[in-house]
Coordinates of C-alpha atoms and ligand atoms in Angstrom, one line a residue:
Chain A
M9 CA 4.5 -168.5 -12.6
S10 CA 4.9 -164.0 -12.1
S11 CA 4.1 -162.7 -16.0
I12 CA 3.6 -159.3 -17.0
P13 CA -0.6 -157.5 -17.6
L14 CA -1.2 -156.7 -20.8
A15 CA -3.0 -153.7 -20.0
F16 CA -6.4 -155.1 -20.3
E17 CA -5.1 -157.8 -17.7
N18 CA -4.5 -155.2 -15.2
E19 CA -7.4 -154.7 -13.3
I20 CA -7.2 -158.6 -12.6
Y21 CA -4.0 -159.0 -11.8
I22 CA -4.5 -156.3 -8.9
L23 CA -7.2 -157.9 -7.3
E24 CA -6.1 -161.4 -7.6
K25 CA -3.2 -159.6 -5.4
K26 CA -5.9 -158.9 -3.3
L27 CA -7.1 -161.9 -2.8
F28 CA -4.3 -163.1 -2.4
E29 CA -3.6 -161.5 0.6
L30 CA -6.9 -161.8 2.1
K31 CA -7.0 -165.4 2.2
K32 CA -3.0 -165.2 3.9
P33 CA -3.3 -167.5 7.0
D34 CA -2.6 -164.6 9.9
S35 CA -6.0 -162.1 7.9
G36 CA -8.2 -163.3 10.6
A37 CA -12.1 -164.3 10.3
K38 CA -13.1 -161.0 8.7
S39 CA -10.6 -161.4 5.4
L40 CA -11.6 -164.2 5.1
S41 CA -15.3 -163.3 4.6
E42 CA -14.4 -160.4 2.4
A43 CA -12.2 -162.9 0.2
K44 CA -15.6 -164.9 -0.1
E45 CA -16.8 -161.5 -2.1
L46 CA -13.4 -160.9 -3.6
E47 CA -13.5 -164.7 -5.3
K48 CA -16.9 -163.8 -6.5
K49 CA -16.1 -160.5 -8.1
L50 CA -13.1 -160.9 -9.8
E51 CA -14.3 -164.8 -12.1
Q52 CA -17.2 -162.4 -12.7
I53 CA -15.1 -160.0 -14.2
K54 CA -12.4 -162.4 -16.2
G55 CA -15.9 -164.0 -16.7
K56 CA -16.4 -160.2 -18.7
V57 CA -12.9 -159.4 -20.2
Y58 CA -12.4 -162.9 -21.9
A59 CA -15.7 -162.9 -23.6
S60 CA -14.7 -160.5 -24.9
L61 CA -11.7 -159.7 -26.1
T62 CA -11.9 -157.6 -29.1
P63 CA -9.4 -158.5 -32.2
W64 CA -6.4 -156.7 -31.1
Q65 CA -6.3 -157.9 -27.6
R66 CA -6.4 -161.5 -28.9
V67 CA -3.1 -160.6 -31.0
Q68 CA -1.7 -159.2 -28.3
L69 CA -2.4 -162.7 -26.5
A70 CA -0.9 -164.8 -29.2
R71 CA 2.3 -163.0 -28.9
H72 CA 2.3 -163.2 -25.5
P73 CA 5.6 -163.9 -24.5
Q74 CA 4.6 -166.5 -21.8
R75 CA 2.9 -168.8 -24.0
P76 CA 3.5 -171.7 -24.4
Y77 CA 5.6 -172.3 -27.4
T78 CA 5.7 -175.7 -29.4
L79 CA 8.6 -177.0 -26.6
D80 CA 6.2 -176.7 -23.3
Y81 CA 3.5 -178.5 -24.8
V82 CA 5.5 -180.9 -25.6
K83 CA 6.6 -181.5 -22.5
L84 CA 3.1 -181.3 -21.3
I85 CA 1.3 -183.5 -23.6
F86 CA 4.1 -186.0 -24.8
D87 CA 5.2 -188.8 -23.0
D88 CA 8.4 -189.3 -25.3
F89 CA 10.3 -187.4 -28.2
V90 CA 13.3 -187.4 -29.4
E91 CA 14.3 -184.5 -31.6
L92 CA 15.6 -184.9 -35.2
R93 CA 18.3 -182.7 -36.8
G94 CA 18.3 -181.6 -40.4
D95 CA 16.9 -180.5 -43.4
R96 CA 20.1 -183.2 -45.3
L97 CA 20.8 -180.3 -48.0
F98 CA 21.7 -177.2 -46.5
S99 CA 21.6 -176.7 -42.6
E100 CA 19.3 -176.6 -39.0
D101 CA 16.9 -174.8 -38.7
Q102 CA 16.1 -174.4 -35.4
A103 CA 13.1 -172.4 -35.5
I104 CA 11.4 -174.8 -36.4
V105 CA 11.9 -178.5 -33.8
A106 CA 10.5 -182.2 -35.6
G107 CA 10.8 -184.8 -34.1
L108 CA 9.0 -188.8 -33.3
A109 CA 6.7 -188.2 -30.4
K110 CA 4.4 -190.2 -28.2
I111 CA 0.1 -189.7 -27.1
D112 CA -1.4 -192.1 -25.3
N113 CA 1.1 -195.0 -26.7
K114 CA 1.5 -193.6 -30.1
T115 CA 3.4 -192.7 -32.0
I116 CA 3.8 -189.5 -33.4
M117 CA 5.9 -187.1 -35.7
L118 CA 5.5 -183.7 -34.1
I119 CA 6.0 -180.4 -36.5
G120 CA 6.8 -176.7 -34.9
H121 CA 7.4 -173.3 -35.0
Q122 CA 9.3 -172.0 -32.4
K123 CA 10.2 -168.9 -30.9
G124 CA 12.9 -168.5 -28.2
R125 CA 12.9 -167.0 -24.8
G126 CA 15.2 -162.9 -24.4
T127 CA 18.0 -162.7 -26.4
K128 CA 19.9 -165.3 -26.9
D129 CA 17.5 -167.9 -27.2
N130 CA 15.8 -165.6 -30.4
L131 CA 19.1 -165.6 -31.6
V132 CA 18.8 -169.1 -31.4
R133 CA 15.3 -170.1 -33.1
N134 CA 14.9 -167.1 -35.4
F135 CA 12.2 -165.2 -32.6
G136 CA 10.2 -168.7 -34.5
M137 CA 11.2 -167.3 -38.5
P138 CA 12.4 -170.2 -40.9
H139 CA 14.3 -170.0 -43.3
P140 CA 13.5 -172.6 -46.2
E141 CA 16.4 -175.4 -44.3
G142 CA 13.1 -175.3 -42.4
Y143 CA 10.4 -176.0 -44.0
R144 CA 12.4 -178.7 -45.6
K145 CA 13.5 -180.3 -42.5
A146 CA 9.8 -180.7 -41.9
R147 CA 9.2 -181.6 -45.3
R148 CA 11.4 -184.0 -45.2
L149 CA 10.5 -185.7 -41.7
M150 CA 6.8 -186.3 -42.9
K151 CA 8.1 -187.8 -45.5
L152 CA 9.8 -189.3 -43.5
A153 CA 6.3 -190.6 -41.0
E154 CA 4.1 -191.4 -43.8
K155 CA 7.3 -194.0 -44.6
F156 CA 6.4 -195.5 -41.5
G157 CA 2.4 -194.8 -40.9
F158 CA 2.8 -192.3 -38.7
P159 CA 0.1 -189.6 -38.1
V160 CA 1.8 -186.4 -38.6
V161 CA 0.9 -182.7 -36.7
T162 CA 1.9 -179.6 -36.6
L163 CA 1.8 -176.9 -34.7
I164 CA 1.7 -172.7 -35.9
D165 CA 3.3 -170.0 -34.3
T166 CA 5.2 -167.5 -36.8
P167 CA 5.6 -164.0 -37.2
G168 CA 6.6 -165.3 -40.8
A169 CA 9.2 -166.6 -42.7
Y170 CA 12.6 -165.1 -41.9
P171 CA 12.8 -162.4 -45.0
G172 CA 16.9 -162.4 -45.9
I173 CA 18.7 -163.1 -48.4
G174 CA 20.2 -166.4 -47.7
A175 CA 16.1 -166.9 -48.0
E176 CA 15.4 -165.1 -50.0
E177 CA 18.4 -167.2 -53.1
R178 CA 17.8 -170.1 -51.2
G179 CA 14.5 -170.8 -52.7
Q180 CA 11.9 -169.4 -49.5
G181 CA 9.1 -169.1 -51.7
E182 CA 9.7 -172.4 -53.1
A183 CA 10.4 -174.0 -49.4
I184 CA 6.4 -172.9 -48.9
A185 CA 5.3 -173.4 -52.0
N186 CA 6.7 -177.2 -52.2
N187 CA 5.5 -178.3 -48.6
M188 CA 1.6 -177.2 -49.2
E189 CA 2.5 -179.8 -52.6
V190 CA 3.8 -182.3 -50.2
M191 CA 1.0 -181.7 -47.5
I192 CA -2.5 -181.8 -49.6
G193 CA -1.4 -185.2 -50.5
L194 CA 0.5 -186.9 -47.3
Q195 CA -0.4 -190.3 -47.0
V196 CA -0.9 -190.1 -43.4
P197 CA -3.4 -188.5 -41.5
V198 CA -2.0 -184.6 -40.7
I199 CA -3.7 -182.2 -38.3
C200 CA -2.4 -178.9 -37.9
V201 CA -3.2 -176.4 -34.9
V202 CA -2.5 -172.9 -34.5
I203 CA -1.6 -172.5 -30.5
G204 CA 0.2 -168.0 -31.2
E205 CA 0.7 -166.4 -34.0
G206 CA -0.5 -168.3 -36.8
S207 CA 1.4 -165.5 -39.5
S208 CA 1.6 -165.1 -44.0
G209 CA 2.9 -168.3 -45.7
G210 CA 5.7 -168.9 -42.8
A211 CA 2.4 -170.2 -41.5
L212 CA 0.5 -172.2 -44.2
A213 CA 3.9 -173.7 -45.1
I214 CA 2.8 -176.3 -42.6
G215 CA -0.7 -175.9 -41.9
V216 CA -2.4 -178.0 -44.7
G217 CA -3.8 -181.0 -43.6
D218 CA -7.3 -183.3 -42.9
K219 CA -8.2 -180.3 -40.2
I220 CA -7.0 -177.4 -39.1
L221 CA -8.3 -176.7 -35.1
M222 CA -7.0 -172.5 -33.2
M223 CA -6.4 -171.7 -29.6
E224 CA -9.3 -169.9 -28.7
N225 CA -6.6 -167.1 -29.0
A226 CA -4.9 -167.6 -31.1
I227 CA -4.6 -165.7 -34.5
Y228 CA -4.0 -166.1 -38.2
S229 CA -3.5 -164.0 -40.8
V230 CA -2.6 -163.6 -44.3
I231 CA -0.2 -160.9 -42.6
S232 CA 0.0 -159.4 -39.3
P233 CA -1.7 -156.0 -37.9
E234 CA 1.7 -153.8 -38.2
G235 CA 2.1 -154.8 -41.8
C236 CA -1.2 -154.2 -42.8
A237 CA -1.1 -151.1 -41.4
A238 CA 0.9 -150.2 -42.7
I239 CA 0.9 -150.0 -46.6
L240 CA -3.4 -150.6 -46.4
W241 CA -3.4 -146.5 -43.7
K242 CA -0.2 -145.7 -44.5
D243 CA 0.2 -145.7 -40.8
S244 CA 2.0 -148.4 -39.0
S245 CA -0.5 -146.7 -36.1
K246 CA -3.6 -148.4 -37.6
V247 CA -3.0 -152.1 -35.9
E248 CA -6.2 -152.3 -34.0
D249 CA -8.3 -151.5 -36.8
A250 CA -6.0 -153.8 -39.6
A251 CA -6.5 -156.1 -36.8
E252 CA -10.7 -155.6 -36.1
A253 CA -10.9 -155.9 -40.3
L254 CA -8.3 -158.3 -41.0
K255 CA -10.6 -161.0 -39.0
L256 CA -7.8 -162.8 -37.8
T257 CA -9.4 -163.8 -34.7
A258 CA -10.4 -167.9 -34.4
P259 CA -14.4 -167.6 -34.3
D260 CA -13.8 -165.7 -37.3
L261 CA -12.4 -168.7 -39.3
L262 CA -14.3 -170.5 -38.2
N263 CA -17.0 -168.4 -39.6
F264 CA -15.2 -169.0 -42.9
G265 CA -14.9 -172.5 -42.9
I266 CA -11.1 -172.1 -42.7
I267 CA -11.2 -174.5 -39.3
D268 CA -12.3 -177.8 -38.4
E269 CA -12.7 -176.3 -34.4
I270 CA -11.8 -173.5 -31.4
I271 CA -9.6 -175.7 -29.0
P272 CA -10.7 -173.9 -25.5
E273 CA -8.0 -172.4 -23.9
P274 CA -8.3 -172.1 -19.8
I275 CA -10.2 -168.0 -18.9
G276 CA -7.1 -165.9 -18.3
G277 CA -5.1 -168.2 -21.4
A278 CA -3.1 -169.9 -21.5
H279 CA 0.1 -168.5 -21.1
R280 CA -1.6 -168.1 -17.5
F281 CA -2.5 -171.4 -17.2
K282 CA -0.2 -173.6 -19.6
E283 CA -1.2 -177.3 -17.7
D284 CA -5.4 -176.4 -18.3
A285 CA -4.1 -175.2 -21.8
A286 CA -1.8 -179.1 -22.9
R287 CA -4.3 -181.2 -21.5
N288 CA -6.8 -179.8 -24.0
L289 CA -4.6 -180.0 -27.1
K290 CA -3.9 -182.8 -26.1
N291 CA -7.4 -184.1 -26.6
A292 CA -8.3 -182.8 -29.6
I293 CA -4.7 -184.5 -30.9
L294 CA -6.1 -187.3 -30.0
N295 CA -10.0 -186.8 -30.9
N296 CA -8.2 -185.8 -34.2
I297 CA -6.1 -188.9 -34.8
K298 CA -8.9 -190.8 -33.9
I299 CA -11.5 -190.1 -36.0
L300 CA -9.3 -190.1 -39.3
Q301 CA -7.6 -192.8 -38.1
D302 CA -11.3 -194.8 -39.1
I303 CA -11.0 -193.2 -42.4
P304 CA -9.5 -195.7 -45.7
V305 CA -6.3 -192.9 -47.1
S306 CA -7.7 -192.1 -50.5
R307 CA -11.1 -191.3 -49.1
M308 CA -9.3 -189.0 -46.1
L309 CA -7.1 -187.9 -49.6
E310 CA -9.7 -186.7 -51.3
I311 CA -11.7 -185.4 -48.1
R312 CA -8.8 -182.6 -47.3
F313 CA -9.0 -182.3 -51.4
E314 CA -11.8 -180.8 -50.8
K315 CA -11.8 -179.1 -47.7
F316 CA -9.4 -176.5 -49.9
K317 CA -11.1 -176.0 -52.8
K318 CA -13.4 -175.4 -51.3
M319 CA -11.9 -172.2 -49.2
G320 CA -12.2 -168.6 -51.0
R321 CA -15.5 -166.1 -50.6
F322 CA -16.3 -165.0 -54.8
I323 CA -19.9 -164.0 -57.0
E324 CA -20.8 -166.4 -59.5
Chain B
M78 CA -2.7 -159.1 -83.2
A79 CA -5.7 -161.9 -82.5
W80 CA -9.1 -163.7 -80.8
F81 CA -10.7 -160.7 -79.9
K82 CA -10.6 -159.7 -83.2
K83 CA -12.5 -162.5 -84.1
K84 CA -15.8 -160.0 -83.9
T85 CA -14.9 -156.7 -85.5
D86 CA -16.4 -154.2 -84.8
E87 CA -15.8 -155.5 -80.5
K88 CA -13.0 -153.5 -79.3
P89 CA -10.7 -154.3 -76.9
K90 CA -11.9 -153.8 -73.5
E91 CA -8.6 -154.1 -71.6
K92 CA -7.3 -150.2 -71.2
K93 CA -3.5 -150.1 -70.7
K94 CA -2.9 -148.5 -67.2
G95 CA 0.4 -148.3 -66.8
I96 CA 1.5 -148.1 -70.3
P97 CA 2.7 -144.6 -71.5
K98 CA 0.7 -143.5 -74.5
G99 CA 1.7 -141.1 -77.0
L100 CA 4.2 -141.5 -79.8
W101 CA 7.7 -141.5 -77.7
V102 CA 8.8 -143.4 -74.5
K103 CA 10.8 -143.7 -72.2
C104 CA 13.0 -146.7 -71.3
N105 CA 12.4 -147.8 -68.3
G106 CA 15.8 -149.8 -68.5
C107 CA 18.5 -147.6 -70.4
E108 CA 16.3 -144.8 -70.1
E109 CA 16.9 -143.7 -73.9
I110 CA 13.9 -142.0 -76.2
I111 CA 11.9 -144.7 -77.9
Y112 CA 9.5 -144.6 -80.7
G113 CA 6.0 -146.0 -79.2
K114 CA 5.2 -147.7 -82.6
E115 CA 8.6 -149.3 -82.5
L116 CA 8.3 -150.7 -79.1
E117 CA 4.8 -152.1 -80.3
L118 CA 6.0 -154.5 -83.3
N119 CA 8.9 -155.4 -81.1
N120 CA 5.9 -157.4 -78.1
R121 CA 6.6 -154.3 -76.0
V122 CA 10.6 -154.4 -75.3
C123 CA 13.7 -152.5 -75.6
P124 CA 15.2 -152.3 -79.3
L125 CA 17.6 -150.5 -77.3
C126 CA 18.2 -152.0 -74.3
Q127 CA 15.7 -154.8 -74.5
Y128 CA 13.6 -154.4 -70.9
H129 CA 10.8 -155.6 -71.5
F130 CA 7.8 -153.3 -70.3
K131 CA 4.7 -154.9 -68.7
L132 CA 2.4 -156.2 -71.2
N133 CA -1.3 -156.5 -70.5
V134 CA -3.4 -159.7 -70.5
L135 CA -4.6 -159.4 -74.0
E136 CA -0.9 -158.5 -75.6
R137 CA 0.3 -161.5 -72.9
I138 CA -2.8 -163.4 -74.4
N139 CA -1.8 -163.0 -78.2
L140 CA 2.0 -163.1 -77.4
I141 CA 1.7 -167.1 -76.5
I142 CA -1.8 -168.6 -77.3
D143 CA -2.4 -169.5 -81.8
E144 CA -4.8 -165.9 -83.5
N145 CA -8.2 -166.2 -83.4
T146 CA -8.1 -170.1 -80.3
F147 CA -8.8 -168.5 -77.8
I148 CA -11.9 -169.7 -75.5
E149 CA -12.2 -167.4 -72.2
Y150 CA -13.5 -169.4 -69.0
D151 CA -15.4 -168.5 -65.9
K152 CA -15.9 -164.3 -67.0
N153 CA -19.1 -164.5 -64.7
V154 CA -16.9 -165.2 -61.5
K155 CA -16.8 -162.1 -59.3
S156 CA -14.5 -161.0 -56.4
D157 CA -17.3 -161.0 -53.5
D158 CA -16.3 -158.2 -50.2
P159 CA -16.7 -161.1 -47.9
L160 CA -14.4 -159.6 -45.1
S161 CA -16.5 -155.5 -45.8
F162 CA -13.5 -154.7 -46.0
K163 CA -12.5 -151.2 -45.3
D164 CA -9.5 -148.9 -44.8
L165 CA -8.5 -145.4 -46.0
K166 CA -11.2 -146.8 -48.7
R167 CA -13.7 -149.2 -49.3
Y168 CA -12.9 -152.6 -51.0
E169 CA -15.7 -152.6 -53.1
D170 CA -14.1 -149.4 -54.5
R171 CA -11.1 -150.3 -54.7
L172 CA -12.8 -153.7 -57.1
K173 CA -14.7 -150.6 -58.6
S174 CA -11.7 -148.6 -59.8
A175 CA -9.4 -151.1 -60.9
K176 CA -12.6 -152.5 -63.6
E177 CA -12.9 -149.2 -64.7
E178 CA -9.0 -147.9 -65.1
T179 CA -8.3 -151.9 -66.7
G180 CA -11.4 -152.5 -67.8
L181 CA -10.7 -156.5 -66.4
E182 CA -13.7 -158.4 -64.1
E183 CA -10.5 -159.2 -62.0
A184 CA -6.6 -159.3 -62.0
L185 CA -6.9 -162.9 -63.9
V186 CA -8.4 -164.4 -67.2
S187 CA -7.9 -167.7 -68.0
G188 CA -9.0 -170.1 -71.0
E189 CA -7.6 -172.6 -72.7
G190 CA -5.8 -172.1 -76.3
K191 CA -3.9 -173.1 -79.0
I192 CA 0.0 -172.6 -78.5
N193 CA 1.6 -173.6 -83.0
G194 CA -0.9 -176.1 -82.5
H195 CA -0.7 -177.4 -79.0
D196 CA -4.1 -177.6 -77.1
A197 CA -3.2 -175.5 -73.8
V198 CA -5.0 -174.5 -71.2
I199 CA -3.8 -170.5 -70.3
C200 CA -4.0 -168.4 -66.9
V201 CA -2.6 -164.6 -67.0
L202 CA -2.7 -163.1 -64.1
T203 CA -2.0 -159.0 -63.9
F204 CA 0.3 -156.3 -62.4
D205 CA -2.2 -153.8 -63.2
F206 CA -5.5 -155.2 -61.3
M207 CA -4.5 -154.3 -57.8
G208 CA -1.0 -155.5 -58.4
G209 CA -2.1 -159.0 -59.2
S210 CA -3.1 -160.0 -56.3
M211 CA -4.8 -163.8 -55.0
A212 CA -8.4 -162.8 -54.1
S213 CA -11.0 -165.4 -53.4
V214 CA -11.2 -165.7 -57.3
V215 CA -7.6 -166.0 -58.8
G216 CA -7.7 -169.1 -56.6
E217 CA -11.2 -169.8 -57.9
K218 CA -10.1 -169.3 -61.8
I219 CA -6.9 -171.5 -61.3
F220 CA -8.4 -173.8 -59.5
R221 CA -11.4 -174.7 -62.8
A222 CA -9.2 -173.9 -65.9
V223 CA -6.7 -176.8 -64.1
D224 CA -9.7 -179.1 -62.6
R225 CA -10.9 -178.3 -66.7
A226 CA -7.2 -178.9 -68.2
I227 CA -7.3 -182.6 -65.9
K228 CA -10.6 -183.2 -68.5
K229 CA -9.3 -182.4 -71.2
R230 CA -6.1 -184.0 -70.9
F231 CA -4.2 -180.5 -72.0
P232 CA -1.9 -179.4 -70.4
V233 CA -1.2 -175.4 -68.1
I234 CA 0.4 -172.7 -68.6
I235 CA 1.0 -169.5 -65.9
V236 CA 2.0 -166.7 -66.7
S237 CA 2.5 -164.7 -62.6
A238 CA 2.3 -160.8 -62.2
S239 CA 1.5 -160.2 -58.3
G240 CA 2.5 -158.8 -55.6
G241 CA 1.3 -161.1 -53.3
A242 CA -1.9 -161.2 -51.4
R243 CA -4.8 -159.2 -52.4
M244 CA -4.7 -158.3 -48.1
Q245 CA -8.9 -156.8 -47.9
E246 CA -9.9 -160.8 -48.5
G247 CA -7.6 -161.5 -45.4
I248 CA -7.4 -165.0 -44.4
L249 CA -8.8 -166.5 -47.7
S250 CA -6.4 -164.6 -49.8
L251 CA -4.0 -167.0 -47.9
M252 CA -5.7 -170.0 -48.4
Q253 CA -5.5 -169.0 -52.5
M254 CA -2.1 -170.2 -51.1
A255 CA -3.0 -173.9 -50.3
K256 CA -6.2 -174.2 -52.7
T257 CA -3.8 -173.5 -55.6
T258 CA -1.1 -176.3 -55.1
A259 CA -3.8 -178.8 -53.9
V260 CA -4.8 -178.7 -57.9
L261 CA -1.7 -178.1 -59.7
A262 CA -0.6 -181.5 -57.4
K263 CA -3.4 -183.8 -58.6
L264 CA -2.3 -182.1 -62.1
G265 CA 0.4 -183.4 -62.0
K266 CA -0.5 -186.6 -60.6
E267 CA -2.3 -186.8 -63.7
K268 CA 0.6 -186.5 -65.2
L269 CA -0.6 -183.5 -67.0
P270 CA 2.3 -180.7 -67.8
Y271 CA 2.9 -177.5 -65.9
I272 CA 4.9 -174.6 -67.3
S273 CA 5.5 -171.4 -65.2
I274 CA 5.8 -168.0 -66.4
L275 CA 7.5 -165.7 -64.0
T276 CA 7.7 -162.0 -65.0
D277 CA 8.3 -158.9 -63.4
P278 CA 7.1 -158.7 -60.5
T279 CA 6.3 -162.6 -58.8
T280 CA 6.6 -162.0 -55.5
G281 CA 4.5 -162.7 -51.8
G282 CA 2.3 -165.5 -52.0
V283 CA 2.1 -166.3 -55.1
T284 CA 5.8 -167.5 -56.1
A285 CA 4.7 -169.6 -52.7
S286 CA 2.7 -170.8 -54.1
F287 CA 1.4 -172.2 -58.2
A288 CA 4.9 -169.8 -59.1
S289 CA 7.6 -172.0 -57.9
I290 CA 6.0 -175.7 -58.7
G291 CA 6.4 -175.8 -62.4
D292 CA 7.3 -179.0 -63.5
V293 CA 9.1 -176.1 -65.5
I294 CA 9.7 -172.9 -64.7
I295 CA 11.0 -170.1 -67.3
S296 CA 11.4 -165.9 -66.7
E297 CA 11.5 -163.4 -68.5
P298 CA 15.5 -160.8 -68.6
K299 CA 14.8 -158.9 -65.6
A300 CA 12.1 -159.5 -64.1
L301 CA 12.1 -159.7 -59.8
I302 CA 11.5 -162.9 -58.6
G303 CA 11.0 -162.9 -54.1
F304 CA 8.6 -164.1 -51.7
T305 CA 9.9 -160.9 -49.8
G306 CA 9.7 -158.3 -51.3
A307 CA 13.2 -156.1 -51.2
R308 CA 12.2 -153.2 -48.8
V309 CA 11.6 -155.4 -46.4
I310 CA 14.3 -157.1 -46.3
E311 CA 16.8 -154.3 -46.6
Q312 CA 14.4 -153.2 -43.1
T313 CA 15.1 -156.2 -40.7
I314 CA 18.6 -156.6 -41.8
G315 CA 19.6 -153.3 -42.6
Q316 CA 22.2 -153.1 -45.2
K317 CA 21.4 -152.6 -49.0
L318 CA 21.0 -155.3 -51.1
P319 CA 23.3 -156.6 -53.9
E320 CA 22.4 -155.0 -57.4
G321 CA 20.3 -157.6 -60.0
F322 CA 19.4 -159.2 -56.1
Q323 CA 15.9 -161.2 -57.2
R324 CA 16.0 -160.7 -60.3
A325 CA 15.8 -163.3 -63.3
E326 CA 19.3 -163.8 -63.5
F327 CA 20.3 -164.3 -59.9
L328 CA 17.2 -167.3 -59.9
L329 CA 18.3 -168.8 -62.1
E330 CA 22.1 -168.6 -61.0
H331 CA 20.7 -169.8 -57.8
G332 CA 18.8 -172.8 -59.4
M333 CA 15.6 -171.3 -58.5
I334 CA 14.6 -171.9 -61.9
D335 CA 14.9 -173.4 -64.9
M336 CA 15.1 -170.6 -67.8
V337 CA 15.2 -166.3 -68.5
V338 CA 13.9 -167.0 -72.8
E339 CA 13.3 -162.7 -74.2
R340 CA 10.0 -162.7 -74.9
K341 CA 10.5 -162.5 -78.8
D342 CA 11.1 -166.6 -78.4
M343 CA 9.0 -167.2 -75.5
K344 CA 6.3 -168.0 -77.7
K345 CA 8.7 -170.9 -79.6
T346 CA 9.8 -172.1 -76.3
V347 CA 6.8 -173.1 -75.6
A348 CA 5.7 -175.1 -78.0
Q349 CA 9.3 -176.3 -77.8
I350 CA 8.2 -177.6 -74.5
L351 CA 5.2 -179.2 -74.7
D352 CA 6.6 -180.7 -77.8
F353 CA 9.1 -182.7 -75.5
F354 CA 5.7 -183.6 -73.6
K355 CA 3.2 -184.7 -75.9
N356 CA 5.2 -188.5 -75.8
R357 CA 4.9 -189.8 -72.1
Q358 CA 3.3 -192.5 -71.3
Ligands
LIG558 ZN1 15.9 -149.8 -72.9

């Protein structure tokens, strides 16, 4: 798939194009040896670029329009999927998708934010920003999963909960709070994966579980770098500084003890190699379900509670 | 006036940031000039228009807790700078000036006391200290206070006033939402009541966590309560917000809170509710 390179990807794209030309069957023996050299060089450059991504570059990758979204992973990972809709209270919110999914012949409840591709799709998906109804649909389906003993897997990818009049009227804050309250006590394994953009309470509303994982180039933050720059730097152009200061990358979160595991992405990123990214995600989900299914429920809930109890840093 | 008077030589350390000093005060509600003393005697509520001025932590505790019964918890739990955060100022320096301005160690004071004779654990957030934002310490103090309530079989009262996250603590701030919700869920499982009192303003991560999951939710009149701030909403939707949007009365109308209670009736109401829960099985 062709995609628009980010600034730091430019050199890689140019070399890749050159390599493609050299490898054409009619380009002769000399070109082939040149291609071999170039291939080596390309691998080195890629390795270097992707090993030293800045936080802001990671933000760009996490928000990349070609990055796999929940429904992309659904296609690539699960053997079967039936979408379930509606909160049974007010409406259906398509910024969150949910349903029964089969993974290696096991049934799970899959719940994820869903961003849109293109203007029309984004209007339907509201750019992945849920209203309270989205969170209440998620909650309804978590309870359904609990009833039948299905593990819950959530995929987090949102710029935040939607800021609007209706959202406030119908209790955006309550919807988020109530989800966390349900998730901390849910009597089935809960695995949460930040696949792209994990922004603020809108992400955490489906982010309380036994295992919290992050894709290598995903971000997870209390506020967007733009919002933080505007408030603290009083200058919305200071996004790179804010991204750096907020410590929002997967290695940062691992270091703070917030996440359990980083799921590796192929060199070049999930937006360019979806299948590889999906394979890694699938393995991580399967491994963690396996680990959690051997723990008695009451013990699992204790460990989940202790996990959140420990979060935070202070002096005493 | 109350608990800190136990030792007569000890002056209240907390300063009154944002509360106008002097003999005469201009009311933010009706813009009339009010005599300062009259305001003090009226729990800092405008006698003309009932506008509720902000209370500081001591005033809030004195309003709700019986005289000489308050015992503070976890005073020595203090903020760290886990991200070594620096924007235009260092987080360390912001903390320092907040401490100097308010005389408090952090945005939340927790403890236990009696409310018309009923034992209760109480946590009070103050907007004066960095906007009442959710530092790790705020989450930790709530966690420990609720944990003590579980051990002592006491009900919990949390008085909220907050602008939301403590950005300088990044993801650790966000996770306090989950941490506080987790411990309150445990309190609920133990069949102990939690009364959430919302004061002006309660927004962001606090609204999206402990403030919204009270067994009973009470607000002071006209308090601003919401998830997203009005300015961000206006920017997003490109229109002006209706009159009274995100005010306590608006939330009551939309079914988000149980009652709006005037300050003079707050203690009486809380005690009345606690009395019902005394009879639980
Ligand atoms: Zn007035």
